[in-house]
PDB file of C-alpha atoms in Angstrom:
ATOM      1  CA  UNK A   1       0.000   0.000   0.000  1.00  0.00           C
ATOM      2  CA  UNK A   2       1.377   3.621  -0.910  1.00  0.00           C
ATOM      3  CA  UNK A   3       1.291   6.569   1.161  1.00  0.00           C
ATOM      4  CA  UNK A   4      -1.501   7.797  -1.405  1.00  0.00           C
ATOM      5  CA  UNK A   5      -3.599   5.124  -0.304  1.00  0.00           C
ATOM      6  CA  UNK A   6      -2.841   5.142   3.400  1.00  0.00           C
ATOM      7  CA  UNK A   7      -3.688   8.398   3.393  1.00  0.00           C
ATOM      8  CA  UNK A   8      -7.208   8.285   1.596  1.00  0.00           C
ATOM      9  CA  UNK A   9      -7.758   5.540   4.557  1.00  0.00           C
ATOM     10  CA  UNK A  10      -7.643   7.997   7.405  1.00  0.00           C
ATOM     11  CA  UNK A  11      -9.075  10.689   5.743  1.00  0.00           C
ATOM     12  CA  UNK A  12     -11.526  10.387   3.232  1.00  0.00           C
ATOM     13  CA  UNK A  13     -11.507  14.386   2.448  1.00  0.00           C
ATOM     14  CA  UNK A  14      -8.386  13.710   0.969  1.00  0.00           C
ATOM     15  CA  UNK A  15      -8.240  15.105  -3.030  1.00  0.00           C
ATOM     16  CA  UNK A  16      -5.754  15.923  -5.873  1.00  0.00           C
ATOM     17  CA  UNK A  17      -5.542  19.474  -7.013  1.00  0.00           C
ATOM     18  CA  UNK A  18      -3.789  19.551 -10.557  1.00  0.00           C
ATOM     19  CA  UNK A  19      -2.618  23.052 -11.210  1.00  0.00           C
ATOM     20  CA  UNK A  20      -2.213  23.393 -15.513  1.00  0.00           C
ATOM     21  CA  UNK A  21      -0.180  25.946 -17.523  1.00  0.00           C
ATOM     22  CA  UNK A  22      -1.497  27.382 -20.434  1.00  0.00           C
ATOM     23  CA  UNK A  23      -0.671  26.004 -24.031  1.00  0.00           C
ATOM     24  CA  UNK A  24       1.723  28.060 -26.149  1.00  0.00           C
ATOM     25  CA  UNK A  25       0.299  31.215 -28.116  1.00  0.00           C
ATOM     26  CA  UNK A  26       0.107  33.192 -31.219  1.00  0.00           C
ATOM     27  CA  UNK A  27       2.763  35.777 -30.765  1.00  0.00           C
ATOM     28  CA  UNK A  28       5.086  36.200 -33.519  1.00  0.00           C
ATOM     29  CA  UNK A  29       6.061  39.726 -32.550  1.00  0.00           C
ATOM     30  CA  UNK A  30       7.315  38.146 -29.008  1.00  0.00           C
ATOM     31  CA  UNK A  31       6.039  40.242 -26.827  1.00  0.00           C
ATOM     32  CA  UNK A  32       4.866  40.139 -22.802  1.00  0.00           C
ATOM     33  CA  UNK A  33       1.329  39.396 -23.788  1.00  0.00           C
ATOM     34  CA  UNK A  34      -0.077  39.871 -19.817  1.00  0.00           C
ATOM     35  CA  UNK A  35      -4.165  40.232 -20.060  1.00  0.00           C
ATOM     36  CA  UNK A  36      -3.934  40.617 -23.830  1.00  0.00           C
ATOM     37  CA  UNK A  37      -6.289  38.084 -25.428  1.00  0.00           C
ATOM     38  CA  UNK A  38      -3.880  36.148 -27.534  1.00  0.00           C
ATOM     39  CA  UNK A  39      -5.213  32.462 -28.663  1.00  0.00           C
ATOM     40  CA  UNK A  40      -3.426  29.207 -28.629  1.00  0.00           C
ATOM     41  CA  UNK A  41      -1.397  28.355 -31.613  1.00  0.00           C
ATOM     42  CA  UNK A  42      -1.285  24.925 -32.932  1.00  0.00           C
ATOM     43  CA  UNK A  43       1.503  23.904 -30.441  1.00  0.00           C
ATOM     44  CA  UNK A  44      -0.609  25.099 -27.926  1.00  0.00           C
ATOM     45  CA  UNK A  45      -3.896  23.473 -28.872  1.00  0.00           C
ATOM     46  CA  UNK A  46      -1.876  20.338 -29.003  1.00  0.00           C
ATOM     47  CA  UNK A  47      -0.222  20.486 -25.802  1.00  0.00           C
ATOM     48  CA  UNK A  48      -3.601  21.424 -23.839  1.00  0.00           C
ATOM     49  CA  UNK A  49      -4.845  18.083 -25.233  1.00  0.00           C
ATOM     50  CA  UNK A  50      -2.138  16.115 -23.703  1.00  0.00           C
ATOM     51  CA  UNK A  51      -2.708  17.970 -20.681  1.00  0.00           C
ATOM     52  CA  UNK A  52      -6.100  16.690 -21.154  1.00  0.00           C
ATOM     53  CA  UNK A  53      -5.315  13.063 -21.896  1.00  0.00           C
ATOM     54  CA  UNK A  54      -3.061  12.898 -19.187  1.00  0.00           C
ATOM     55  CA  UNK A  55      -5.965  14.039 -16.773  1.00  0.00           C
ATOM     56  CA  UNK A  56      -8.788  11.685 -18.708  1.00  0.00           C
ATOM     57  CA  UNK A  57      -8.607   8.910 -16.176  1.00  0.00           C
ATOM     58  CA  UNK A  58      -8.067  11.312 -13.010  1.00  0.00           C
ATOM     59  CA  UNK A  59     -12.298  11.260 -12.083  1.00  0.00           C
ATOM     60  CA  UNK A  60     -12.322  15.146 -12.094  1.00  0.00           C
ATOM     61  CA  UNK A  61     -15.176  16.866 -11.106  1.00  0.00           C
ATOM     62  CA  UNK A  62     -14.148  20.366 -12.324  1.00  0.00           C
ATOM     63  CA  UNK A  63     -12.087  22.972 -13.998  1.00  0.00           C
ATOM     64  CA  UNK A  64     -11.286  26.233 -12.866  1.00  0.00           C
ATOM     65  CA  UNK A  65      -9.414  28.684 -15.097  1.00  0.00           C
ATOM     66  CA  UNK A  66      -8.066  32.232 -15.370  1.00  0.00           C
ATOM     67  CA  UNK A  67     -10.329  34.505 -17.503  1.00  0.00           C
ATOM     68  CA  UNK A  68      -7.431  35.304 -20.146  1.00  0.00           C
ATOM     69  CA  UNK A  69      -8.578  33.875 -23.250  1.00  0.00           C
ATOM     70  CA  UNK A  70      -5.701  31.290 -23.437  1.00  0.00           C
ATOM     71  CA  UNK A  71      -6.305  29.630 -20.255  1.00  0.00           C
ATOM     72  CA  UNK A  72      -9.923  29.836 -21.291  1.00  0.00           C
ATOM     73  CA  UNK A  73      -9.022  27.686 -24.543  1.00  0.00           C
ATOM     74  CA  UNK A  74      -6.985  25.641 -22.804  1.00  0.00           C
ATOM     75  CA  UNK A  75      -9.421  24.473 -20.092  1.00  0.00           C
ATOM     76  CA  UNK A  76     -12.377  24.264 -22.920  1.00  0.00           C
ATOM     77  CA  UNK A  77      -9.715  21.687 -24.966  1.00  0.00           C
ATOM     78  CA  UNK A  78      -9.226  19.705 -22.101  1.00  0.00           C
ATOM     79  CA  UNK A  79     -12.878  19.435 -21.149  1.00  0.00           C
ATOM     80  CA  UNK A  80     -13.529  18.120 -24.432  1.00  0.00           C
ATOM     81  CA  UNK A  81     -10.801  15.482 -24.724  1.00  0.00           C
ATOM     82  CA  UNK A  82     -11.773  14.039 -20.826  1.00  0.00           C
ATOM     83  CA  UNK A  83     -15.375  14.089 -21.975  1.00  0.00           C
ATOM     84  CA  UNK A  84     -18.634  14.269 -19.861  1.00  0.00           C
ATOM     85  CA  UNK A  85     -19.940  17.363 -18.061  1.00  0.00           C
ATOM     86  CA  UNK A  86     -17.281  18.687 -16.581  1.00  0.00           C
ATOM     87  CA  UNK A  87     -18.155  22.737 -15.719  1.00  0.00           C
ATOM     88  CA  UNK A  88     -15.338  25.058 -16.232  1.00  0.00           C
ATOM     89  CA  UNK A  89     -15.568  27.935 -13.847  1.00  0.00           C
ATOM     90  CA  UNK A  90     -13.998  31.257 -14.266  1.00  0.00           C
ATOM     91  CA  UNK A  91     -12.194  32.697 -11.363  1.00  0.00           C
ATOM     92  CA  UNK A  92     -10.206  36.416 -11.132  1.00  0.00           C
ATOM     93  CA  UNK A  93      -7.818  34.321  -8.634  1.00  0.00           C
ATOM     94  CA  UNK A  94      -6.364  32.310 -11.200  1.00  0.00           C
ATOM     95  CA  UNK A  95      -5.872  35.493 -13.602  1.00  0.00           C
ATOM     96  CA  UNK A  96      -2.198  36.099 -15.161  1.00  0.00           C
ATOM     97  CA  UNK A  97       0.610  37.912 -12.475  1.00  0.00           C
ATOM     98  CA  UNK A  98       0.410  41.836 -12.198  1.00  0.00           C
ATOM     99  CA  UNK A  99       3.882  41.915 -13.635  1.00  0.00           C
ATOM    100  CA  UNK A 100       2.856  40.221 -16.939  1.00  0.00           C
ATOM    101  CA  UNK A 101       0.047  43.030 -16.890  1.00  0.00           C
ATOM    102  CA  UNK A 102       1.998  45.966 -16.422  1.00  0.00           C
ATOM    103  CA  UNK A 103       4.344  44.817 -18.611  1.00  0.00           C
ATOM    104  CA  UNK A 104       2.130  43.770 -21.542  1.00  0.00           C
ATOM    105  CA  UNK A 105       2.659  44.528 -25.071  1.00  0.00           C
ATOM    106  CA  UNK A 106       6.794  45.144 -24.714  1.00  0.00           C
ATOM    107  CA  UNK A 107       9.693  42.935 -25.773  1.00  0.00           C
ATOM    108  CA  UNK A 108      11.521  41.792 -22.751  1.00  0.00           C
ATOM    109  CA  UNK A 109      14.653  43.782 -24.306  1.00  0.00           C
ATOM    110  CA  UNK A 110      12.410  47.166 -24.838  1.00  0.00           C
ATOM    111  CA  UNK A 111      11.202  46.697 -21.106  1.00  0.00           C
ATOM    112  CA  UNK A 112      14.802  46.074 -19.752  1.00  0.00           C
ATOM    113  CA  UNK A 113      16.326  49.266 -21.790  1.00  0.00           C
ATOM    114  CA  UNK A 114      13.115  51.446 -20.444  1.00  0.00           C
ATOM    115  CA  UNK A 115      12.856  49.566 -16.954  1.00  0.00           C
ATOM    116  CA  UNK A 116      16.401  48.121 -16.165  1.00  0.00           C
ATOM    117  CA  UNK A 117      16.179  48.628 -12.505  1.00  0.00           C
ATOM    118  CA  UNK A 118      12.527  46.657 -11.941  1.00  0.00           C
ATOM    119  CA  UNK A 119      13.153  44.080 -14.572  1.00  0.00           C
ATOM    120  CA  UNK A 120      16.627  43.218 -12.551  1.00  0.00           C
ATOM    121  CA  UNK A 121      14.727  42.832  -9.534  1.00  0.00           C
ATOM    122  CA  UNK A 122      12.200  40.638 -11.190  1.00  0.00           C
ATOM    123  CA  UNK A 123      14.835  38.864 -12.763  1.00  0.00           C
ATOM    124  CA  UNK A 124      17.317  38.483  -9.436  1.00  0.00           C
ATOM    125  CA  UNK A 125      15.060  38.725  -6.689  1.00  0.00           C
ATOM    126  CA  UNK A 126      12.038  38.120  -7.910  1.00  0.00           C
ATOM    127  CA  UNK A 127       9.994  38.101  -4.321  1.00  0.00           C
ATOM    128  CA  UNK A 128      11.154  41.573  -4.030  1.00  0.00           C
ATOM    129  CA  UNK A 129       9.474  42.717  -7.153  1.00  0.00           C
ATOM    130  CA  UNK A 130       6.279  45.219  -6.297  1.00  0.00           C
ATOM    131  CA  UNK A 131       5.524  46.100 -10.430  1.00  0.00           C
ATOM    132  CA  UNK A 132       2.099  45.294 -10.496  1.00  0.00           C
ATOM    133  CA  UNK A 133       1.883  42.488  -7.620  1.00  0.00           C
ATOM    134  CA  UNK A 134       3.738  40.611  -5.654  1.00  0.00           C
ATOM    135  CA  UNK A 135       4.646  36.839  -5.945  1.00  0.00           C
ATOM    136  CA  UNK A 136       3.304  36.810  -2.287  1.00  0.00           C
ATOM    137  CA  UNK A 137      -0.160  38.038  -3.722  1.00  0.00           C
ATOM    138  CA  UNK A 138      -0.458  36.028  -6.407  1.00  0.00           C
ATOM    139  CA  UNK A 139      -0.231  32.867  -4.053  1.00  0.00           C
ATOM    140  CA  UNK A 140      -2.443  34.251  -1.647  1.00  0.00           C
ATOM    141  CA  UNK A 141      -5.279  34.401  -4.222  1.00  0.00           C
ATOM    142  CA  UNK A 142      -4.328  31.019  -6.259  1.00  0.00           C
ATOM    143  CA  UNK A 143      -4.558  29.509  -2.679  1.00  0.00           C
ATOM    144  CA  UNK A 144      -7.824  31.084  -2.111  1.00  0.00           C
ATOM    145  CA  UNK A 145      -9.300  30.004  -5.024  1.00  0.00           C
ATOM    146  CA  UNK A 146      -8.072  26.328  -4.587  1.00  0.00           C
ATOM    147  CA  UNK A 147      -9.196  26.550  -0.641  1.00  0.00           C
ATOM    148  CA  UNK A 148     -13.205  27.557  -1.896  1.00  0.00           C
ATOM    149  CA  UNK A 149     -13.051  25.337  -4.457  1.00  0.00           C
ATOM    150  CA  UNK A 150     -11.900  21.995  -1.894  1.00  0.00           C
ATOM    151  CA  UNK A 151     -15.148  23.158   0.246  1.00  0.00           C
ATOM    152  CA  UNK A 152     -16.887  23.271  -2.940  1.00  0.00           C
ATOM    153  CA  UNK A 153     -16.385  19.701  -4.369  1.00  0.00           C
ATOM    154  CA  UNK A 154     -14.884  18.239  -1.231  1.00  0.00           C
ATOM    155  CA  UNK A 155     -12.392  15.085  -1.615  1.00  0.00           C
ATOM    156  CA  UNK A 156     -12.920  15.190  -5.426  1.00  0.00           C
ATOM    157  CA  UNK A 157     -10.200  15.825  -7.967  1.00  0.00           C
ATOM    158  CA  UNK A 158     -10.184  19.517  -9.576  1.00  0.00           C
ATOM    159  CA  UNK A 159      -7.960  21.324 -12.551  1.00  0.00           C
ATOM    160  CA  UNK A 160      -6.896  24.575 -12.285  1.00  0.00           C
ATOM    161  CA  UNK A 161      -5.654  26.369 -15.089  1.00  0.00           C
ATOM    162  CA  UNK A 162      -3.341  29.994 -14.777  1.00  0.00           C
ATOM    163  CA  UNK A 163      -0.418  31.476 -15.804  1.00  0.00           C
ATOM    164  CA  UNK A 164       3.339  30.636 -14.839  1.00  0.00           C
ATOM    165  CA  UNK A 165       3.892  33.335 -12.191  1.00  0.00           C
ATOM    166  CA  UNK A 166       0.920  32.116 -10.266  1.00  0.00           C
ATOM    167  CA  UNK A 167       1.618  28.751 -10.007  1.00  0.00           C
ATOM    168  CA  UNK A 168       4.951  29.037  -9.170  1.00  0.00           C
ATOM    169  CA  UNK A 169       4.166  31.184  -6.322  1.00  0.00           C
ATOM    170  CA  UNK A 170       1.332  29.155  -4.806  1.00  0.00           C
ATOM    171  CA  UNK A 171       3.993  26.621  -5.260  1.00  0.00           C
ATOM    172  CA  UNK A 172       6.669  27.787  -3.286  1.00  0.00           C
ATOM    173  CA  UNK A 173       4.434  29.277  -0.949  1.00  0.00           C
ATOM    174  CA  UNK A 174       2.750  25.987   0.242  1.00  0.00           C
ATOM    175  CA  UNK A 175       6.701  24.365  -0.184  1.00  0.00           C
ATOM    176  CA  UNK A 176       7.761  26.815   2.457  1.00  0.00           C
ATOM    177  CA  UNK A 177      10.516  28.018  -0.426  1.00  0.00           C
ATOM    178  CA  UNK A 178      11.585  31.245  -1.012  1.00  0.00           C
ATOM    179  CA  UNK A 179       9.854  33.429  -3.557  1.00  0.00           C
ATOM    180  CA  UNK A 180      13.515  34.382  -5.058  1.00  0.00           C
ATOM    181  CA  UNK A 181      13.541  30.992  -6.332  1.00  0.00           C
ATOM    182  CA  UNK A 182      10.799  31.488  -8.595  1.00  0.00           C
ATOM    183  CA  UNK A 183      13.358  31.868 -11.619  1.00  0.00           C
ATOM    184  CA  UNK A 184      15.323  28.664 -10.371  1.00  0.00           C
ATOM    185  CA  UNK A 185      12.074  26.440 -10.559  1.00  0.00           C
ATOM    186  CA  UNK A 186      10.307  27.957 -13.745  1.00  0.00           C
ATOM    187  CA  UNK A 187      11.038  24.602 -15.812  1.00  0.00           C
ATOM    188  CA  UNK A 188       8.599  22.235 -13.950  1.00  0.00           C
ATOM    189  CA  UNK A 189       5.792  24.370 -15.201  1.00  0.00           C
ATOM    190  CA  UNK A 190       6.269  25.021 -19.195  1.00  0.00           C
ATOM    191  CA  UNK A 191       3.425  25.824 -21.162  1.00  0.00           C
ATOM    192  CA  UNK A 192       1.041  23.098 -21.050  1.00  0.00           C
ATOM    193  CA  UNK A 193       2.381  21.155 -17.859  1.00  0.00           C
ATOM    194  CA  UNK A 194       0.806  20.035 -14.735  1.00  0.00           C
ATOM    195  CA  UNK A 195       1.999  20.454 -11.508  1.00  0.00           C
ATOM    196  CA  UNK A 196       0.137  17.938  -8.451  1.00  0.00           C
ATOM    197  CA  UNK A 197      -1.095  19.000  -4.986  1.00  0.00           C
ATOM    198  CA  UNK A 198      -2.526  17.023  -2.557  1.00  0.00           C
ATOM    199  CA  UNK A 199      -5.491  18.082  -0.155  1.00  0.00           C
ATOM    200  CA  UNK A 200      -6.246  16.084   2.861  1.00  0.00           C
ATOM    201  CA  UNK A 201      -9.241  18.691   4.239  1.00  0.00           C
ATOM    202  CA  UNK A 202      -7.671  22.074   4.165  1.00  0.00           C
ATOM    203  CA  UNK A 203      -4.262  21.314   4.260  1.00  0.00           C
ATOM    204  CA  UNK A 204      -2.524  21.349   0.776  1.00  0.00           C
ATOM    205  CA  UNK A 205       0.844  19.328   0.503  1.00  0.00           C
ATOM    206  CA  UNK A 206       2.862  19.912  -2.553  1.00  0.00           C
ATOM    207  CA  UNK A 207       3.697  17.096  -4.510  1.00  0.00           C
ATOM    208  CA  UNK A 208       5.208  18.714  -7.085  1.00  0.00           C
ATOM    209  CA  UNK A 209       9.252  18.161  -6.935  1.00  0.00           C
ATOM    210  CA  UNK A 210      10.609  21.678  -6.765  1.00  0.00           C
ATOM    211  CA  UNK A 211      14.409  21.396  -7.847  1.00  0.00           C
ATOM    212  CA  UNK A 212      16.553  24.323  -7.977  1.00  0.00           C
TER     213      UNK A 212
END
């Protein structure tokens, strides 16, 4: 018997919460796209279906997602490839970081020659960085989101589908890591990748492996 299973025997509140990156979009220009509604490209479309194969067999009950149009696509793909009726609710909690907001619409290289001083503190300490909000905000309201939705559909298995920045906070955060590693753990969540939490009640426990 696992852990997983030991577990579900002493508590039966006990869930998985599968947090989902966006597919890849259209952006030939390469710019920080932030709340601007850019769709999935092909790449994209295809990697938010093996996000949603991966997840077909998982029993989930529902999908939350981020109201920017390609985590909207993303969790409306993966709906469709685990089949049955699955709701996909829109929450402001999962939306993309501040940062990628106030940031929106530049090349990282035109932001860095206009903003050199905020986008090295993004880039070297990134839990320092107060441009639009800060990594400690972002996993405060991911974690909110995920907490309402456990009381919602308790010991059932959710999606939840965001933005990089987000994730990675709420990761760390429930990890007890610093938020100045945010940089160092950016490639377990590429576009289109799931990242695992557990819930046993309230408590979340990451089971993500966060290597630096």
């Amino acid at each position: 018997m696992n852990i997983f299973q030991k577990m579900k025997l002493k508590n039966k509140q006990l869930a998985r919460i599968f947090l989902v990156r966006h597919g890849q979009v259209e952006n030939p220009k390469k710019i920080v796209y932030g709340y601007l509604p850019f769709p999935l490209n092909k790449t994209g479309q295809t990697q938010a279906k093996r996000a949603g194969l991966s997840l077909k067999n998982k029993k989930i009950a529902a999908i939350f997602a981020s109201p920017q149009k390609r985590c909207q696509q993303t969790a409306t793909i993966i709906k469709k490839t685990i089949g049955g009726k699955i709701k996909i609710i829109t929450s402001r909690d999962l939306r993309e970081s501040g940062f990628g907001h106030a940031t929106e619409g530049w090349t990282v290289e035109e932001y860095d020659r206009q903003h050199h001083k905020e986008h090295l503190i993004y880039t070297r300490t990134p839990g320092k960085s107060k441009v639009g909000e800060t990594l400690a905000n972002m996993a405060r309201r991911v974690q909110k989101i995920i907490q309402t939705a456990i009381k919602k559909y308790p010991g059932q298995n959710l999606v939840f589908v965001s933005h990089r920045d987000p994730i990675l906070a709420f990761l760390l955060k429930i990890a007890k890591r610093d938020f100045n590693d945010l940089h160092k753990v950016k490639a377990i969540c590429d576009k289109g990748a799931i990242c695992e939490v557990w819930s046993v009640g309230q408590r979340l426990i990451n089971k993500t492996y966060l290597a630096s």
